Each structure stands twice: as structure tokens, then as C-alpha cells.
Short mmCIF file of C-alpha atoms and ligand atoms in Angstrom, two decimals:
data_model
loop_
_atom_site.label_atom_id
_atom_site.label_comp_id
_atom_site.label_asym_id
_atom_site.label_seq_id
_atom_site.Cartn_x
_atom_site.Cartn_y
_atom_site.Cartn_z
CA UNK A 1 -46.11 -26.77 -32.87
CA UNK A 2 -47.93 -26.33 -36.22
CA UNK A 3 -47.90 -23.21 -37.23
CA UNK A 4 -51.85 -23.11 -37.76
CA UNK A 5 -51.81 -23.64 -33.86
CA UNK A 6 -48.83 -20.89 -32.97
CA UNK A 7 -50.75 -18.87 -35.05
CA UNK A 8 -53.66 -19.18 -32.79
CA UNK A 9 -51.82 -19.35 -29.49
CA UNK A 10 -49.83 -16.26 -30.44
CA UNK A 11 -53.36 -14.19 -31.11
CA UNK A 12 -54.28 -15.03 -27.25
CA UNK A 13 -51.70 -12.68 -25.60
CA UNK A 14 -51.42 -9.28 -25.57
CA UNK A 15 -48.14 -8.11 -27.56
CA UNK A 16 -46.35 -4.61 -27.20
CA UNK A 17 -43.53 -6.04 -29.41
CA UNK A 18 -43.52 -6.94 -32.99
CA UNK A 19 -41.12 -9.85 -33.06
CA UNK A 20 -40.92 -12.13 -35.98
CA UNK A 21 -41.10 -16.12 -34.54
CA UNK A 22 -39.98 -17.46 -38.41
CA UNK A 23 -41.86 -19.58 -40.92
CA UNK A 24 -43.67 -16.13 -41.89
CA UNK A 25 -45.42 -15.56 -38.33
CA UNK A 26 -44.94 -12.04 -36.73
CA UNK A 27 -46.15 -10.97 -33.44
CA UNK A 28 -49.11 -7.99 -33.81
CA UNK A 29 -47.43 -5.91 -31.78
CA UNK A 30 -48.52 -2.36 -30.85
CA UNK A 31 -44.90 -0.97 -31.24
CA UNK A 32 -43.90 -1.39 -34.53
CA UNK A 33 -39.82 -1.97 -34.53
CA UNK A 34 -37.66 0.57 -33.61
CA UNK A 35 -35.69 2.00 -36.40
CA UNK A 36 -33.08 3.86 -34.80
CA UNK A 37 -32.45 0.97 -32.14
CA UNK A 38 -32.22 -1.41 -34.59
CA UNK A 39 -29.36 0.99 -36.01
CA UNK A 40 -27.82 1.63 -32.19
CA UNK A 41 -27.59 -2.43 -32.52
CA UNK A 42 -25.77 -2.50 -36.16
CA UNK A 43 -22.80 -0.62 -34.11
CA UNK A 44 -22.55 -3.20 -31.36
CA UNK A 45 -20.70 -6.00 -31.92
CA UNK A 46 -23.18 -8.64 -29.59
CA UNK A 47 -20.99 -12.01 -30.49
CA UNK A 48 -20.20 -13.82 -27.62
CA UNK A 49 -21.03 -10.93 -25.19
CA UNK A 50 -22.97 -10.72 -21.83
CA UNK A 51 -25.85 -8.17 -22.24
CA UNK A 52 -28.75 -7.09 -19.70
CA UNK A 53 -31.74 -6.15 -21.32
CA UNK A 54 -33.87 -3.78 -18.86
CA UNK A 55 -37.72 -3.83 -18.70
CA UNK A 56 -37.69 -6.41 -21.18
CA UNK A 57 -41.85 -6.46 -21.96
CA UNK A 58 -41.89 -9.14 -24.47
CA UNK A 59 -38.21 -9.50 -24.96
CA UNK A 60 -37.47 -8.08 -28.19
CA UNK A 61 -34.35 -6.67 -27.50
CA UNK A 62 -33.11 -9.48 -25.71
CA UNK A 63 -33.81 -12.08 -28.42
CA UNK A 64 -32.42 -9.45 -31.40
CA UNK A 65 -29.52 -9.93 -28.82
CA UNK A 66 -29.44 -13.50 -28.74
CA UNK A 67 -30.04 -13.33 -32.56
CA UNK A 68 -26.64 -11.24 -33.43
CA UNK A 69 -24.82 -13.87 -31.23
CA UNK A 70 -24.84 -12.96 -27.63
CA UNK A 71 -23.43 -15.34 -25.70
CA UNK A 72 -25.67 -15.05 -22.08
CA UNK A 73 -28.51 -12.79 -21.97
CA UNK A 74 -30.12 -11.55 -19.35
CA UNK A 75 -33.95 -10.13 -19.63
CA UNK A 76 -35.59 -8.30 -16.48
CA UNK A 77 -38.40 -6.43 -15.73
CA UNK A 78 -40.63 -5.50 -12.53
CA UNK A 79 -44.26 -6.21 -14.28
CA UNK A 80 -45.78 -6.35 -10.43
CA UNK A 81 -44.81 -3.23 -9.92
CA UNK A 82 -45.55 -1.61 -13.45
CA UNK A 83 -48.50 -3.42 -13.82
CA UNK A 84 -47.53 -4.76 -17.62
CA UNK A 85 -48.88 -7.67 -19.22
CA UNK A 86 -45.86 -8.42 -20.88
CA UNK A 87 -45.16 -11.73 -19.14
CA UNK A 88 -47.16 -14.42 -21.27
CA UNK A 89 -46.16 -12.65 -24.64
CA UNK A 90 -42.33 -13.65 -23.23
CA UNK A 91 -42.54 -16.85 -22.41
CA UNK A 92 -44.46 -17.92 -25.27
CA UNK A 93 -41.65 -16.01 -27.85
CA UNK A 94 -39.27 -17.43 -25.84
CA UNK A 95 -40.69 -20.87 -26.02
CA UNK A 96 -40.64 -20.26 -30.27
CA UNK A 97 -37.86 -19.36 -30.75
CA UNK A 98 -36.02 -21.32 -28.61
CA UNK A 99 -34.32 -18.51 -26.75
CA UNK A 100 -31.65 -19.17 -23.69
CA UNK A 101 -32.39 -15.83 -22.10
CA UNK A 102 -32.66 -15.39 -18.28
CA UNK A 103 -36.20 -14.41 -17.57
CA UNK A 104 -36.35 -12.21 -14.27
CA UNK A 105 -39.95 -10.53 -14.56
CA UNK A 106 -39.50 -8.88 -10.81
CA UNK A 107 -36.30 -7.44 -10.95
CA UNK A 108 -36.51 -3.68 -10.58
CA UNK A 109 -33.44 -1.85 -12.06
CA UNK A 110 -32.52 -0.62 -9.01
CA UNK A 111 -31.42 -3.79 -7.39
CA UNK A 112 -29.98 -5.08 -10.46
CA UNK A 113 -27.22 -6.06 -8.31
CA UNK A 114 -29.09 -9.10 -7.25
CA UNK A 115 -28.49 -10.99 -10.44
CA UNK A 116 -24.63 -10.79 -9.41
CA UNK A 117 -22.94 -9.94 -11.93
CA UNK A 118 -20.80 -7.29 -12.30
CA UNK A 119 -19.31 -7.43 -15.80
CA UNK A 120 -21.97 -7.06 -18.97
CA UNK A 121 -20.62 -6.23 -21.66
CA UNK A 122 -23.79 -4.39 -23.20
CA UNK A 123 -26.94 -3.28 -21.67
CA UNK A 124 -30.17 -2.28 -23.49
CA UNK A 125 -31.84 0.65 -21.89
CA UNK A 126 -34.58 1.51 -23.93
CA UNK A 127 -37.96 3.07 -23.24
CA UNK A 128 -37.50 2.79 -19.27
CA UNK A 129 -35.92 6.02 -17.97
CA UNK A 130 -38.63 7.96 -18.31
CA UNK A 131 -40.84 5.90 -16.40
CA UNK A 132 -38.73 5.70 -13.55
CA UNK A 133 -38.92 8.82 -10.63
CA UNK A 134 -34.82 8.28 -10.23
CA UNK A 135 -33.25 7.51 -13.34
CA UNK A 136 -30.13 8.80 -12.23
CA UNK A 137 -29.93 6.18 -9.25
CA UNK A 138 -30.50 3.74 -11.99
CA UNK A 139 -28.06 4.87 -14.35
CA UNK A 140 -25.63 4.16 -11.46
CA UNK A 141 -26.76 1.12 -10.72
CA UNK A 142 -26.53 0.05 -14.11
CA UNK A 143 -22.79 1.41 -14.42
CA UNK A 144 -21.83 -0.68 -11.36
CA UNK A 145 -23.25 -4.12 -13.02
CA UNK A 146 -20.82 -3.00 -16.18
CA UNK A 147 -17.39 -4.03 -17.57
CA UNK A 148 -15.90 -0.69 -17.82
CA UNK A 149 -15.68 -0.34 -21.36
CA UNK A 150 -19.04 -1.85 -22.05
CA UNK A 151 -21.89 -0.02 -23.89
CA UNK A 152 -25.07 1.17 -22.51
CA UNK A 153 -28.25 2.06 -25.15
CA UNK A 154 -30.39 4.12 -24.06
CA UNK A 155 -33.96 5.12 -25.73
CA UNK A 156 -36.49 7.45 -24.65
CA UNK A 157 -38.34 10.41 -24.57
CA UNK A 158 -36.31 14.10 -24.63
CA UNK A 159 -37.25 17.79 -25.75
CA UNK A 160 -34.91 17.84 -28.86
CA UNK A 161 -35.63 21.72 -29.87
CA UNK A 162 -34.20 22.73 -26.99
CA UNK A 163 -30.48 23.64 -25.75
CA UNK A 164 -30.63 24.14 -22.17
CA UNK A 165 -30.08 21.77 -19.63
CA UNK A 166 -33.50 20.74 -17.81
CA UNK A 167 -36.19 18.13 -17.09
CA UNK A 168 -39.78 18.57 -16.82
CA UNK A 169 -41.59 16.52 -13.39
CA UNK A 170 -44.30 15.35 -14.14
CA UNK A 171 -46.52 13.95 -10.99
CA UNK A 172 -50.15 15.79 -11.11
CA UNK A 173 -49.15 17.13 -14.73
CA UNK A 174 -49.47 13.73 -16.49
CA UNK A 175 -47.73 13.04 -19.45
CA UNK A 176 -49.53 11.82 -22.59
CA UNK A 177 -52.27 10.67 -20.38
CA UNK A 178 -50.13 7.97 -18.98
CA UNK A 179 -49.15 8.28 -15.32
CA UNK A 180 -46.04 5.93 -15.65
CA UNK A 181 -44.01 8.73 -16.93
CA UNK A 182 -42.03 10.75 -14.65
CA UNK A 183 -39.42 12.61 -16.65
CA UNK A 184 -38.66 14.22 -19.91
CA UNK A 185 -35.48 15.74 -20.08
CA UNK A 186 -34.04 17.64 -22.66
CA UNK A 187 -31.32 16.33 -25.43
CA UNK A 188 -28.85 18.62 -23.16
CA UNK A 189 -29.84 17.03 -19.44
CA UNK A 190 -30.24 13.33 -21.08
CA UNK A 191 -26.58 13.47 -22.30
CA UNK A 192 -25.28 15.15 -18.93
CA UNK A 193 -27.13 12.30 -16.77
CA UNK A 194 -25.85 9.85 -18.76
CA UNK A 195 -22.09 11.66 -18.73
CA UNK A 196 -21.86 11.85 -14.89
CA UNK A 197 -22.93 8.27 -14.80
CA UNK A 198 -19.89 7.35 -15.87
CA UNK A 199 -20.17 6.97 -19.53
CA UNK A 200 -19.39 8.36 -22.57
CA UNK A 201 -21.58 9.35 -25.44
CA UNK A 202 -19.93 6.99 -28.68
CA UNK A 203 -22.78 7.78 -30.63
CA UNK A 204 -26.65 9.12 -30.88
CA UNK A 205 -29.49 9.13 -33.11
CA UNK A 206 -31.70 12.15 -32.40
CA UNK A 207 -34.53 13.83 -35.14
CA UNK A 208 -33.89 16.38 -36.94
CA UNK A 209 -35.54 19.69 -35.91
CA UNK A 210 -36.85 21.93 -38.30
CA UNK A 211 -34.99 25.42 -37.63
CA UNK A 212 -36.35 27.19 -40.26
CA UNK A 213 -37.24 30.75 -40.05
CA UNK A 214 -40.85 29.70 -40.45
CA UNK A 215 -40.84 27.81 -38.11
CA UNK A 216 -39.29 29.63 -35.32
CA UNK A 217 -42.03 32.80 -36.28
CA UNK A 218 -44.29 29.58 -35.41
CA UNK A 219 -43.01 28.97 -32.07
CA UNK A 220 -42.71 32.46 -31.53
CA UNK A 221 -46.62 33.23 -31.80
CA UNK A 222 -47.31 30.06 -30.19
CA UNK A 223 -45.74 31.25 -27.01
CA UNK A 224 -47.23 34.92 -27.63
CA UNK A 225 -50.63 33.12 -27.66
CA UNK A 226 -49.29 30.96 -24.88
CA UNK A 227 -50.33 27.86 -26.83
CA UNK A 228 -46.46 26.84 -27.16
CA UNK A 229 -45.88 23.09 -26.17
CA UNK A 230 -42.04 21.58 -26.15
CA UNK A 231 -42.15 19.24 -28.79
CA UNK A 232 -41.23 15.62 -27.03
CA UNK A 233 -39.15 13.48 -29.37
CA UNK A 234 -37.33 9.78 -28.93
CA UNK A 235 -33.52 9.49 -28.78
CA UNK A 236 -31.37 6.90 -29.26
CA UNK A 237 -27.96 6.74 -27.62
CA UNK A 238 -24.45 4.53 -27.42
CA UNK A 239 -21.99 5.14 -24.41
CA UNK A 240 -19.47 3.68 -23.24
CA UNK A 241 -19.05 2.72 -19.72
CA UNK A 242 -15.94 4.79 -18.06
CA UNK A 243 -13.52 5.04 -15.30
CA UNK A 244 -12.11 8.61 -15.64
CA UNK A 245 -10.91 11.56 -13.40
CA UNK A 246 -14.29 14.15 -13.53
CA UNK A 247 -13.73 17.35 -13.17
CA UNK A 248 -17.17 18.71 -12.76
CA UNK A 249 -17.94 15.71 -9.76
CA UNK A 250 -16.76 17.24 -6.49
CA UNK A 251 -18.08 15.17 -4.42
CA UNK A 252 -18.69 11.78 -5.47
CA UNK A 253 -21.80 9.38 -4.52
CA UNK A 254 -20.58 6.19 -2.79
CA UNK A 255 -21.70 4.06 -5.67
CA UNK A 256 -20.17 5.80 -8.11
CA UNK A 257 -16.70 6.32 -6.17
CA UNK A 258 -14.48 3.30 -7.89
CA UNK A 259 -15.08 4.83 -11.75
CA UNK A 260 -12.93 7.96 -10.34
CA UNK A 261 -9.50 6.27 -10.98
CA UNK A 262 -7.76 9.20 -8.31
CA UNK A 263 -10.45 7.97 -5.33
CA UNK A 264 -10.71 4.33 -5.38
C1 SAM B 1 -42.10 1.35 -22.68
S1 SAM B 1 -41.69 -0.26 -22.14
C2 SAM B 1 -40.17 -0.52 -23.04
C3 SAM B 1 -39.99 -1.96 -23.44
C4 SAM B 1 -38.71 -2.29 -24.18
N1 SAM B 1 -37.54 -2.07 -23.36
C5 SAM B 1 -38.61 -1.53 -25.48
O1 SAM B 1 -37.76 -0.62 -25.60
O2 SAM B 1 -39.37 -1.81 -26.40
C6 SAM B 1 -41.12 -0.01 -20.49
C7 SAM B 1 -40.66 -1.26 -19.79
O3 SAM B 1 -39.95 -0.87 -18.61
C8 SAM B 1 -40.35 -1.70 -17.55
N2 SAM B 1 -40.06 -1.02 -16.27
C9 SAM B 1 -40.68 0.05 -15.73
N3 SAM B 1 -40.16 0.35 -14.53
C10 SAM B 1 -39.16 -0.54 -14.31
C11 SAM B 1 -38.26 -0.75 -13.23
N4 SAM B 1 -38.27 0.00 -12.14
N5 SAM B 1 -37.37 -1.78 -13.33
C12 SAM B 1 -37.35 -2.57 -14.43
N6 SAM B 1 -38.20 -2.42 -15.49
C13 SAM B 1 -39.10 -1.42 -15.42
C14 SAM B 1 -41.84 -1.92 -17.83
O4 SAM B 1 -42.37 -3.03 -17.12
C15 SAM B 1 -41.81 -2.15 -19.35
O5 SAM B 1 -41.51 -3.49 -19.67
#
């Protein structure tokens, strides 16, 4: 295709991601590239690995995958559920760039099974958790479809001025005005989901929160005046997929029973 014409094709779909297709022609994506996953990715070595990339939208991730040398990648998303128009966007960047990815556009995380496989080497988590009402079932599920070993990054929304160990619902209090978000938990509960999901954290890229004294008087006559919000940041996270003993787990869930090396 001439680029004259990609350049006019490209402009009919509606793009989330910003991907570059070469010869100078970017996507106009509404997300402009994620700094701190593009850094998660520096630390992964992708060459000749099998990698999942989870609600996919226009398949960034999957093709920066493909791009650092993954051998098979595999791209899913559940857009009849969600309601996305990522689909188009995919194929078309796909088509481009001459990508060998695995499109599955229905595939919700939670039976990720179905693809049968049971040993990726990396999986790309990023921006889905908090759209989902059980992340925890799907960090499980995406433990069992891993080599132990393997490394999971996850991206997302978290309270990162806060220590304790929570998550805020949020059903009939709607989040940034967009009902697909279910969750935000804080840095603490993000790291302890992930944790008893069998993984552990290698590595994480959070903001940096301004401590100051100023700033906490700030806070502090916020919450007098009751006008105190949590501030809602993104984090970026590496783990690596485990099999360990776990102290804290009395009683473990079926699908997580083989990573305890004592029970299976
Ligand atoms: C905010 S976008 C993130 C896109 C991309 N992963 C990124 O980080 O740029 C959320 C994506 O998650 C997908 N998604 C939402 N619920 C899902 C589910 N249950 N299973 C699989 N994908 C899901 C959406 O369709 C959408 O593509």
C-alpha cells in the first residue's frame, strides 16, 4: 500500500494506541505511549519467548513484543463484552506491519485457559485489572497459563499516598465518569494481590509522592474541610511467576493449589 493511501485508511478507525507503522506514519492515538511500560519492557528479555498480551485494544503491546523478538504472541481481548472499538485499529496495524500475532478479540481473561497453553513465558497485564469486578480470579487464572518462572506486567490504577492495605468498590460511585472501572487498590493491596497470586514483585515503577510538610498541612485541611480525595496514580510492575511454600495462605483455592510445592 502507498503510503498516501495507509495514510488515509489509517485516519478511518478509531485508535486508543499510538503505534508507529514505519516510513514516518504513526497511529493518532488517544494514549500517548506508556513511559514506564516501555521501561517494564527494557527489563524483559522477549527473544524467542511465548507472551500473552491481555485486552490487547489495538495491539501495541503485543507488536512492541513481536518487535523485541518474541517468538509466538498471543493478543486477546473480550471487545463484545467491553464494548471497545479496538478491533479494526488491530487488524489494520497488524496487516502493516506484518505482525504474526494470534488475534482472539472474545477471549475474556478468565477463560484464558481456552487458548491451551499452559507455559508463557511473559504476559502483559496492563490497564485491565481495574476494569475487571474479580481481578484476583484473574490473576489466578493468569498464573495457571504461566511457566513458573515467567514474568507478569502489570499496569494500572492504585492510591500511591497511601500505606494501608485496601481497595475502593466502585459500582454506584463511578470512577472518573467511566463505569468500566471497578477497583482501585492501593500500592499496598496491588502488591499483596499480586503476591498471593503466586508471584513475586522483581521490580516496580510507581510516582513519586510529594511528602513534604506542605503538603501533608494540605491534606490535612483538605480532610478538615472534608474536600480530601485519594490521589489515584498508575503503577507499573514486574513479577515473577512462583511455586513457593506461603505462609500467610491457609487454605489454598483449588486453582492455585499446584504453586504450593508441600500440597501438590
Ligand atoms: C484501558 S484498555 C488497556 C489496553 C492495553 N492493554 C494498554 O495497556 O494500553 C483495557 C483493555 O482491557 C480489555 N478488557 C476489559 N475487560 C476484559 C476482560 N474481561 N478480558 C479481557 N480483556 C478485557 C478492554 O477491551 C481493553 O482492550
Amino acid at each position: 500500500m502507498d503510503r498516501d493511501r495507509l495514510v488515509q485508511e489509517m485516519h478511518t478507525y478509531n485508535w486508543m494506541h499510538t503505534i508507529d507503522l514505519g516510513n514516518g506514519v504513526v497511529t493518532p492515538g488517544k494514549w500517548p505511549v506508556n513511559q514506564r511500560i516501555l521501561k517494564a519492557f527494557q527489563e524483559i528479555d522477549f527473544s524467542g519467548k511465548k507472551v500473552l498480551d491481555v485486552g490487547t485494544c489495538n495491539g501495541l503491546w503485543s507488536f512492541e513484543a513481536e518487535k523485541r523478538g518474541a517468538a509466538d504472541v498471543y493478543s486477546i481481548d473480550y471487545l463484545t463484552h467491553v464494548n471497545y472499538w479496538c478491533s479494526p485499529a488491530f487488524k489494520f496495524a497488524h496487516k502493516v506491519l506484518g505482525s504474526r500475532a494470534q488475534y482472539y478479540p472474545d477471549l475474556n481473561v478468565y477463560d484464558v485457559e481456552q487458548l491451551g497453553i499452559n507455559d508463557f513465558d511473559v504476559v502483559i497485564f496492563c490497564g485491565v485489572y481495574y476494569h475487571l469486578k474479580n481481578p484476583l480470579l484473574a490473576l489466578s487464572k493468569l498464573r495457571k497459563v504461566m511457566k513458573t518462572g515467567g514474568m507478569i506486567i502489570v499496569e494500572g490504577s492504585i492510591y500511591s499516598d497511601d500505606k494501608d492495605c485496601y481497595a475502593t468498590y466502585h459500582y454506584k460511585n463511578i470512577l472518573n465518569h467511566d463505569k468500566s472501572n471497578w477497583w482501585v487498590p492501593s500500592h499496598r493491596c496491588l502488591r499483596e494481590w499480586v503476591e498471593s497470586s503466586f508471584f513475586d514483585i522483581r521490580k516496580e515503577w510507581v510516582p513519586e509522592i510529594n511528602n513534604s510538610f506542605v503538603m501533608r498541612i494540605k491534606d490535612m485541611m483538605k480532610r478538615i474541610m472534608g474536600k480530601y480525595d485519594r490521589r489515584v496514580d498508575r503503577i507499573v510492575m514486574i513479577a515473577e511467576a512462583v511455586r513457593r511454600h506461603d505462609e500467610m495462605y491457609r487454605s489454598p483455592d483449588p486453582d492455585l493449589l499446584e504453586f504450593f510445592p508441600e500440597e501438590s
